[in-house]
CSV table of C-alpha atoms in Angstrom, one decimal:
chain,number,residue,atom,x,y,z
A,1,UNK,CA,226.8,6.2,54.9
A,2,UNK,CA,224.4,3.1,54.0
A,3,UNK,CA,220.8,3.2,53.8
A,4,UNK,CA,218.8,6.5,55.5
A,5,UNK,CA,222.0,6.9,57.8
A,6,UNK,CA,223.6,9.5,55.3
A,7,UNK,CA,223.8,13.5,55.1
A,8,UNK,CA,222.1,16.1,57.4
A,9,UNK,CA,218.2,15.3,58.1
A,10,UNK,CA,215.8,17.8,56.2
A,11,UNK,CA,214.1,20.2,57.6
A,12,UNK,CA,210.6,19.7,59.3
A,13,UNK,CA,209.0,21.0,56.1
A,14,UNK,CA,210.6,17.5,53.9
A,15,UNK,CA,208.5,15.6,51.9
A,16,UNK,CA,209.4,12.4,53.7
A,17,UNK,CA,207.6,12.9,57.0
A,18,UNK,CA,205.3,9.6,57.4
A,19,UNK,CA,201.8,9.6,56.1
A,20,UNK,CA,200.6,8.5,59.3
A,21,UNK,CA,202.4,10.6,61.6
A,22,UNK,CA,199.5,12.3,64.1
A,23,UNK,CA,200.2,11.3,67.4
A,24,UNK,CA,198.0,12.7,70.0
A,25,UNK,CA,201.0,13.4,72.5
A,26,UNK,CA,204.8,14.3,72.3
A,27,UNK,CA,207.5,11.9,71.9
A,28,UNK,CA,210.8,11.8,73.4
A,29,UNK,CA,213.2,13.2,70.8
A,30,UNK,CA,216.3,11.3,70.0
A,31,UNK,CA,219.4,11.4,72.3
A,32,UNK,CA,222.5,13.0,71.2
A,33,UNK,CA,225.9,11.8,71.4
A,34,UNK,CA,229.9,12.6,71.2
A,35,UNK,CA,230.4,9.1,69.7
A,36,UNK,CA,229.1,6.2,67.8
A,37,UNK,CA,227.9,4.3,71.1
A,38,UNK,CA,224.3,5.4,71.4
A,39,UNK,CA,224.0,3.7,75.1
A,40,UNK,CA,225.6,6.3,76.9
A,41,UNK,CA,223.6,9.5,74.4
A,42,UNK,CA,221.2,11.1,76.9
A,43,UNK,CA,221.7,14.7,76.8
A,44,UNK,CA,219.8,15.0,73.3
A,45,UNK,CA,216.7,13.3,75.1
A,46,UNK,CA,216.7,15.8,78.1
A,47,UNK,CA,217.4,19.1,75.8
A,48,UNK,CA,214.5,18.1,73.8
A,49,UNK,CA,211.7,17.4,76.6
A,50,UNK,CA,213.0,20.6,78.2
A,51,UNK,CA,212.7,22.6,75.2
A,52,UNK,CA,208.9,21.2,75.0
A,53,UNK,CA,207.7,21.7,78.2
A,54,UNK,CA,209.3,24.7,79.8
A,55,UNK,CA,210.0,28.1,78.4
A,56,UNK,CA,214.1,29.7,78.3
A,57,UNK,CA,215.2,31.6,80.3
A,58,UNK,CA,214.6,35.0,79.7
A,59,UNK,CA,211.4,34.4,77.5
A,60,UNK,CA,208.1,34.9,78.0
A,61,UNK,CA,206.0,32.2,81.1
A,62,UNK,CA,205.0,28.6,80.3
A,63,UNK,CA,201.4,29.5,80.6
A,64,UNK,CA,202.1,33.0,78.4
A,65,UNK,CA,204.1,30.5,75.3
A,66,UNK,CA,202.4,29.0,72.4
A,67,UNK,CA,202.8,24.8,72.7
A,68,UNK,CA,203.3,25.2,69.2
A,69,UNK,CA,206.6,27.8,70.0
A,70,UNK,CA,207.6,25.0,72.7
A,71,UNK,CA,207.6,22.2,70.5
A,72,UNK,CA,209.2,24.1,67.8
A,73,UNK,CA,212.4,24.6,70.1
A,74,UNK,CA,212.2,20.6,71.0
A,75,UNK,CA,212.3,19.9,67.5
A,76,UNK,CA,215.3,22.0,67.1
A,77,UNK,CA,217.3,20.9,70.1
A,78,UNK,CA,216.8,17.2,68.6
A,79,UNK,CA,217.9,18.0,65.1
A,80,UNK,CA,221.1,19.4,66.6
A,81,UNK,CA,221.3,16.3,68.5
A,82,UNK,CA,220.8,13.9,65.7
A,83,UNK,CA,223.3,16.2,63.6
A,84,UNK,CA,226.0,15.6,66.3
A,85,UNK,CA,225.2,12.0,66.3
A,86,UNK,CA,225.1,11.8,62.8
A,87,UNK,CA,228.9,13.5,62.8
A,88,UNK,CA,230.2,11.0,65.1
A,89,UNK,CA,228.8,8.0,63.0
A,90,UNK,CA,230.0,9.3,59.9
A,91,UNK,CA,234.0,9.9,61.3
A,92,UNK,CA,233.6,6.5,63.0
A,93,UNK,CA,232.7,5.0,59.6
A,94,UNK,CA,235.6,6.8,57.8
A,95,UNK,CA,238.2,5.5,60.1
A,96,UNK,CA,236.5,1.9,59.7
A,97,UNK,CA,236.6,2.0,56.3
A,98,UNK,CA,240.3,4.0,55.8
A,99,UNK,CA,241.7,1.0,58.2
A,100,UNK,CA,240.0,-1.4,56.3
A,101,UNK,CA,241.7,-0.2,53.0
A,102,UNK,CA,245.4,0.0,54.8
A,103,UNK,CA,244.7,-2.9,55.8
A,104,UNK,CA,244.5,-4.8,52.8
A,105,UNK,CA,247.1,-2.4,51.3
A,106,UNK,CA,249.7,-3.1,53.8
A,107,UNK,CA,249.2,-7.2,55.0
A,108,UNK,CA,247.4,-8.4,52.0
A,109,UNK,CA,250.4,-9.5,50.7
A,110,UNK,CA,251.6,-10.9,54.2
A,111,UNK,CA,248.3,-13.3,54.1
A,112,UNK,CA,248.9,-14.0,50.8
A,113,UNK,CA,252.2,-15.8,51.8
A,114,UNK,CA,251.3,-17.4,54.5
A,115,UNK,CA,248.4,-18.8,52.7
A,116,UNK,CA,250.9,-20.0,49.9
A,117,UNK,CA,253.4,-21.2,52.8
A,118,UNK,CA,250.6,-23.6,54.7
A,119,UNK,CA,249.4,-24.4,51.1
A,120,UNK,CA,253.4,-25.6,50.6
A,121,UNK,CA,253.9,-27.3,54.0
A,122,UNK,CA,250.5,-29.6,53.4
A,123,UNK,CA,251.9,-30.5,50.2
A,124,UNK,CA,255.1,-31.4,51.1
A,125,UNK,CA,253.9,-33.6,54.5
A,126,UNK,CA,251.6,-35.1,52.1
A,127,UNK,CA,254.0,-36.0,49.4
A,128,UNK,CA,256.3,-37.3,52.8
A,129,UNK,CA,253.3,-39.7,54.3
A,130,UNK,CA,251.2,-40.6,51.4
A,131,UNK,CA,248.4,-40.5,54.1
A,132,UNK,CA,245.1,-40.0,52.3
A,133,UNK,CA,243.9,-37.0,55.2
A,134,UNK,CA,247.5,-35.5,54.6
A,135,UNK,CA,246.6,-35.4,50.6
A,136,UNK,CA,243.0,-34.2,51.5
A,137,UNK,CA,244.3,-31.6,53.6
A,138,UNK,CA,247.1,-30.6,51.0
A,139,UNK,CA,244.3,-29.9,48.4
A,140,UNK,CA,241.9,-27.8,50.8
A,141,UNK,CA,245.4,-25.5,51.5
A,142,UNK,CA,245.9,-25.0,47.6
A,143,UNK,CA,242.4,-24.3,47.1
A,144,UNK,CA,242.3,-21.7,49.4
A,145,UNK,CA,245.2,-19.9,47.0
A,146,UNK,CA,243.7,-20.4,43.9
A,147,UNK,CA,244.1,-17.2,41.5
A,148,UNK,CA,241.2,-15.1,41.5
A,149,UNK,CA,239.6,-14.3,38.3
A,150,UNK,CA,240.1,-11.2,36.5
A,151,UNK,CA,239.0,-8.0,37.3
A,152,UNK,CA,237.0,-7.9,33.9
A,153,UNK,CA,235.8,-11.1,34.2
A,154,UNK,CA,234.6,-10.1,38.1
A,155,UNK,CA,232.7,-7.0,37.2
A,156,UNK,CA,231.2,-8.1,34.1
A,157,UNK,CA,227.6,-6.9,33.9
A,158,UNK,CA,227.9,-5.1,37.2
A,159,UNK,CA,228.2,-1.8,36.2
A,160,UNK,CA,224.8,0.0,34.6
A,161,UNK,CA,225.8,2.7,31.3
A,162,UNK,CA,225.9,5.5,33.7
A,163,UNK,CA,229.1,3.0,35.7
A,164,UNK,CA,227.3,2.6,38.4
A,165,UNK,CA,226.5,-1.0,39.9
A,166,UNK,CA,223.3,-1.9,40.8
A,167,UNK,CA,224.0,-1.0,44.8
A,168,UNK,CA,225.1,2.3,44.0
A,169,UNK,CA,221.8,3.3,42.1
A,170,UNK,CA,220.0,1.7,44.4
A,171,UNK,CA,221.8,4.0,47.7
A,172,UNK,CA,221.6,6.9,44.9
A,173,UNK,CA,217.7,6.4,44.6
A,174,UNK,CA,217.5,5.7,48.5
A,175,UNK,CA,215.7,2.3,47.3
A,176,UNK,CA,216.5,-0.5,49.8
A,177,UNK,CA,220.3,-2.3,48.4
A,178,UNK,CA,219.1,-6.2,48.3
A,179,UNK,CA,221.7,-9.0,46.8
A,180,UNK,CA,219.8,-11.0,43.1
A,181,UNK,CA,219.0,-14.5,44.5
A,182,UNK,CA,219.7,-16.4,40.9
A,183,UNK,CA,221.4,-15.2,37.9
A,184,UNK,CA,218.1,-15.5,35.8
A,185,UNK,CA,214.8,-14.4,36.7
A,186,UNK,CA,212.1,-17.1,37.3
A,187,UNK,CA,209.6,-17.5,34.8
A,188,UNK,CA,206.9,-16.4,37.4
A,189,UNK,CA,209.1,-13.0,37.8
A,190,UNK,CA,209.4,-12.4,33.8
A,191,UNK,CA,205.7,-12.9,33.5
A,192,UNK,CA,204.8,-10.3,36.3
A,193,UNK,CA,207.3,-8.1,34.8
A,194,UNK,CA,206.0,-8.6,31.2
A,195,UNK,CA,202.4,-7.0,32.2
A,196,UNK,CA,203.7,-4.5,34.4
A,197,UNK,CA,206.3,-3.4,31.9
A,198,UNK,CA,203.3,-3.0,29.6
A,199,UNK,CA,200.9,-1.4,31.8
A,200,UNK,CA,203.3,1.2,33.2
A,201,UNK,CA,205.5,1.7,30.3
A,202,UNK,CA,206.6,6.0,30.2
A,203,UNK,CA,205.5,5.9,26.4
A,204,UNK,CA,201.2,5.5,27.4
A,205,UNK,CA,202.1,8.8,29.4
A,206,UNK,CA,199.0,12.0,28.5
A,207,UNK,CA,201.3,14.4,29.9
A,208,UNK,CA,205.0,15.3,31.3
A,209,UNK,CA,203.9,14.6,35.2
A,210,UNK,CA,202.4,11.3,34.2
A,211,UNK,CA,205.6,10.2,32.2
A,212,UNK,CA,207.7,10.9,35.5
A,213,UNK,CA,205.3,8.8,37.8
A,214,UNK,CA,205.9,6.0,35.3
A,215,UNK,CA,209.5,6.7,34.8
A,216,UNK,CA,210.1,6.4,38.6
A,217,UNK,CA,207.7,3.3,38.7
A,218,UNK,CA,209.6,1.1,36.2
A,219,UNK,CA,212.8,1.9,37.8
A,220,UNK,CA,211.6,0.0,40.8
A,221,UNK,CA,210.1,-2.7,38.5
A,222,UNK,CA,213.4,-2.9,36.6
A,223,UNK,CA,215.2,-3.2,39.8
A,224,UNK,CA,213.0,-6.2,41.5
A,225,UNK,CA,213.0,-7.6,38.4
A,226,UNK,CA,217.0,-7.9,37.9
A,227,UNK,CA,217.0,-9.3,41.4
A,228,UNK,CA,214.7,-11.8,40.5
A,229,UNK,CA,212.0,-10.9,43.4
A,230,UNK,CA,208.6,-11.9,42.4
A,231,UNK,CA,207.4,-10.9,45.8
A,232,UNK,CA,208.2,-7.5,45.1
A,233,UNK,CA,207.0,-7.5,41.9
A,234,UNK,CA,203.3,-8.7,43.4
A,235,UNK,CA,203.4,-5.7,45.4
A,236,UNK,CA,204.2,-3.3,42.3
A,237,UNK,CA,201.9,-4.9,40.7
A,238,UNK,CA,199.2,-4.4,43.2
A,239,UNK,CA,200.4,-0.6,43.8
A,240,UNK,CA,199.7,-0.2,39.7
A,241,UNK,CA,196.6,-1.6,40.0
A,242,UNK,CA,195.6,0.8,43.2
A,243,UNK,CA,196.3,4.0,41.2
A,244,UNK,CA,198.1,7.2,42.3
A,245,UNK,CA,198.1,8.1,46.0
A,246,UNK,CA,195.5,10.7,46.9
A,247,UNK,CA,197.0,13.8,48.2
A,248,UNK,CA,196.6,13.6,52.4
A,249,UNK,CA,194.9,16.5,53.6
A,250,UNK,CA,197.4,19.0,55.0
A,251,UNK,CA,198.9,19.0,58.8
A,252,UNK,CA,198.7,21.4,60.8
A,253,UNK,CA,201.6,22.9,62.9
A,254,UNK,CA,201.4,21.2,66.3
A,255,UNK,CA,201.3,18.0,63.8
A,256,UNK,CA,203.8,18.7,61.6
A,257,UNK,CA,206.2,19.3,64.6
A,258,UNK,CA,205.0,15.9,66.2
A,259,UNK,CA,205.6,13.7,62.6
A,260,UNK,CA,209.2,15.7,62.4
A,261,UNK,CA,210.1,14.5,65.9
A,262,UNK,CA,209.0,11.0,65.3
A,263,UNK,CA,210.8,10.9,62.3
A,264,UNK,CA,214.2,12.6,64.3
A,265,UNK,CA,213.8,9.4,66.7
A,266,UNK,CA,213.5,6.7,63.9
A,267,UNK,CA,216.7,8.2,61.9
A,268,UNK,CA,218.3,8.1,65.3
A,269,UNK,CA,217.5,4.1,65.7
A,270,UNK,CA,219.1,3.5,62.4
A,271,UNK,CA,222.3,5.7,63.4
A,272,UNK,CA,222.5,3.5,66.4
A,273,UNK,CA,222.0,0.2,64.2
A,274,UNK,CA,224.8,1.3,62.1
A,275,UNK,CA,226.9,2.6,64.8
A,276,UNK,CA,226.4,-0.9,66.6
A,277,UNK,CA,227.6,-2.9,63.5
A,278,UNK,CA,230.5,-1.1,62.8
A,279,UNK,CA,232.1,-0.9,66.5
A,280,UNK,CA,231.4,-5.1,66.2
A,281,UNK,CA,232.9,-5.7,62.6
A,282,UNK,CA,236.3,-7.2,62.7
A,283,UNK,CA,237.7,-4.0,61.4
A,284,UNK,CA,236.5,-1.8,64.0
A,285,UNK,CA,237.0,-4.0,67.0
A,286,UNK,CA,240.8,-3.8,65.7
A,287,UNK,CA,240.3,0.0,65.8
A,288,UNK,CA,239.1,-0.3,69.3
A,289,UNK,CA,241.9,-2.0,70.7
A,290,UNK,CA,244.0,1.3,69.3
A,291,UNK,CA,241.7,4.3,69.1
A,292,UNK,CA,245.0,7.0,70.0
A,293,UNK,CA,246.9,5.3,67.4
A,294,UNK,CA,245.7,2.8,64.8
A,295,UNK,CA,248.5,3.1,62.5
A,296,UNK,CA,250.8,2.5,64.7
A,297,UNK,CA,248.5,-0.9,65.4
A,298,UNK,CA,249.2,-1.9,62.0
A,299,UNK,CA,252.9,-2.0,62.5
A,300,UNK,CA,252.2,-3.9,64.9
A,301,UNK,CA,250.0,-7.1,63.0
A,302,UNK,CA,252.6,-6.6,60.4
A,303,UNK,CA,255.3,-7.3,62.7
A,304,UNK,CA,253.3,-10.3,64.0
A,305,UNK,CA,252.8,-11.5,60.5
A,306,UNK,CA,256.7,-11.3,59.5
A,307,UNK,CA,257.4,-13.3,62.4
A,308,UNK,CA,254.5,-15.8,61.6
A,309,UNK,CA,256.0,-16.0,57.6
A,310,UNK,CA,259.4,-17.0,59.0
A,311,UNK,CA,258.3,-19.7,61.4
A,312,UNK,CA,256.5,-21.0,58.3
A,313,UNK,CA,259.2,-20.5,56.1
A,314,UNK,CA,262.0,-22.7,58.5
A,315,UNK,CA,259.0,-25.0,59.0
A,316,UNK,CA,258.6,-25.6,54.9
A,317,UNK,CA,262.8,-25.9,55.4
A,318,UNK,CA,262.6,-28.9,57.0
A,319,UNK,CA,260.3,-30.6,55.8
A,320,UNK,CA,261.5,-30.3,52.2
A,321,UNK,CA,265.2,-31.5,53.3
């Protein structure tokens, strides 16, 4: 999965909890659900406020339980949830993407040819009439079958010397994936990077920890760099110039149990943005018109697109008589 919506959450203990992350009450923990649809996921949400204000059965009485033991079990109960969630996402966007690959596997070629066959039936109405739309509309259809350039010359300077492309070390790193806006850097963007890349440069290091904060640091500066962002680069720049972060004083347990459910619900709002775009892509709205059986589905657009290549084909027939 894309951006934070991949693998199993850490544990409350992570290192990613947010800095700021002290509420004064509990939060609703995230909802669970069987299926990528978070609309109908409500049994998470209940689990979780039951499990932080009301003791199981069996154990010991709400006024007799630590708020610290009842928000522990809340915690839990919305990990499980988000886990579950997470599950459903993840098969959802395995299916997406297996179709998607069939897809192209199977009726590329079939869209290939009737590409060719409209590019062939403009041409030959045009070369009939003479008519000037006829001969614009005969050149738009050939464009649109052009051959496509190599795959050498397409992935030319996409791949880093560890084969990975840009978006891949960027998902790797979990650094945000963002598209370069020109193929060479403003001068504004080269200048910023010039002073940081001197500043910051893993060589001025004093000792090993100090080499890795600056190892990490020009990694991002690298990357804004190669996309040309001079915005971002501002902000490095003024994060150099701050200095390390200062160590935050430690949290305590009710708070550390607080920042972990907060953290549960935001992970759970990007699961459901994910989920949301892949049940509207064109790919999974295909699936959804076939969830018991979407190979058979694809026998079935390939059957539509044989009959659409012969209606083209007797169509090119006569015009070409």
């Amino acid at each position: 999965m894309t951006h934070e919506a991949a693998g199993v959450p850490p544990t409350r203990n992570d290192d990613d909890r947010p800095d700021d992350a002290r509420p004064a009450e509990p939060q609703t923990a995230p909802e669970a659900t069987d299926s990528p649809d978070a609309s109908d996921a409500s049994d998470g949400e209940a689990g979780a406020a039951s499990a932080a204000s009301s003791p199981s059965d069996g154990g010991p009485q709400g006024g007799d339980e630590r708020p610290e033991a009842r928000l522990a079990k809340a915690v839990q109960v919305a990990e499980q949830a988000l886990i579950e969630f997470e599950i459903a996402v993840e098969t959802f966007r395995v299916e997406v993407e297996n179709f998607s690959r069939l897809h192209h596997q199977k009726l590329g070629p079939m869209y290939a040819r009737l590409d060719e066959l409209d590019a062939q039936i403009a041409e030959a109405r045009a070369a009939r009439t003479g008519d000037p739309e006829d001969l614009r509309k005969a050149k738009e259809a050939r464009d649109i079958v052009m051959p496509m350039p190599g795959v050498d010359e397409l992935f030319h300077d996409w791949m880093d010397s560890d084969g990975l492309s840009p978006e891949a070390s960027a998902m790797l790193t979990e650094q945000p994936v963002r598209p370069p806006k020109r193929v060479r850097p403003s001068e504004e963007a080269r200048r910023l990077y010039r002073e940081l890349a001197r500043k910051a440069h893993p060589d001025l290091a004093q000792d090993e920890p100090e080499r890795e904060r600056r190892d990490e640091f020009i990694t991002r500066v690298n990357a804004a760099y190669g996309r040309g962002d001079v915005e971002l680069l501002k902000e490095l720049a003024a994060e150099w110039a701050a200095g390390p972060a200062k160590p935050l004083p430690p949290l305590s347990e009710s708070e550390e149990l607080y920042a972990r459910l907060e953290w549960l619900s935001r992970r759970k709002e990007l699961l459901t943005v994910l989920a949301k775009e892949l049940e509207e892509s064109a790919i999974g709205s295909m699936l959804r018109m076939a969830p018991d059986d979407p190979d058979q589905l694809l026998e079935d657009i390939g059957d539509q697109l044989l009959g659409e290549v012969s209606r083209r084909e007797a169509e090119l027939a006569e015009l070409v008589q």
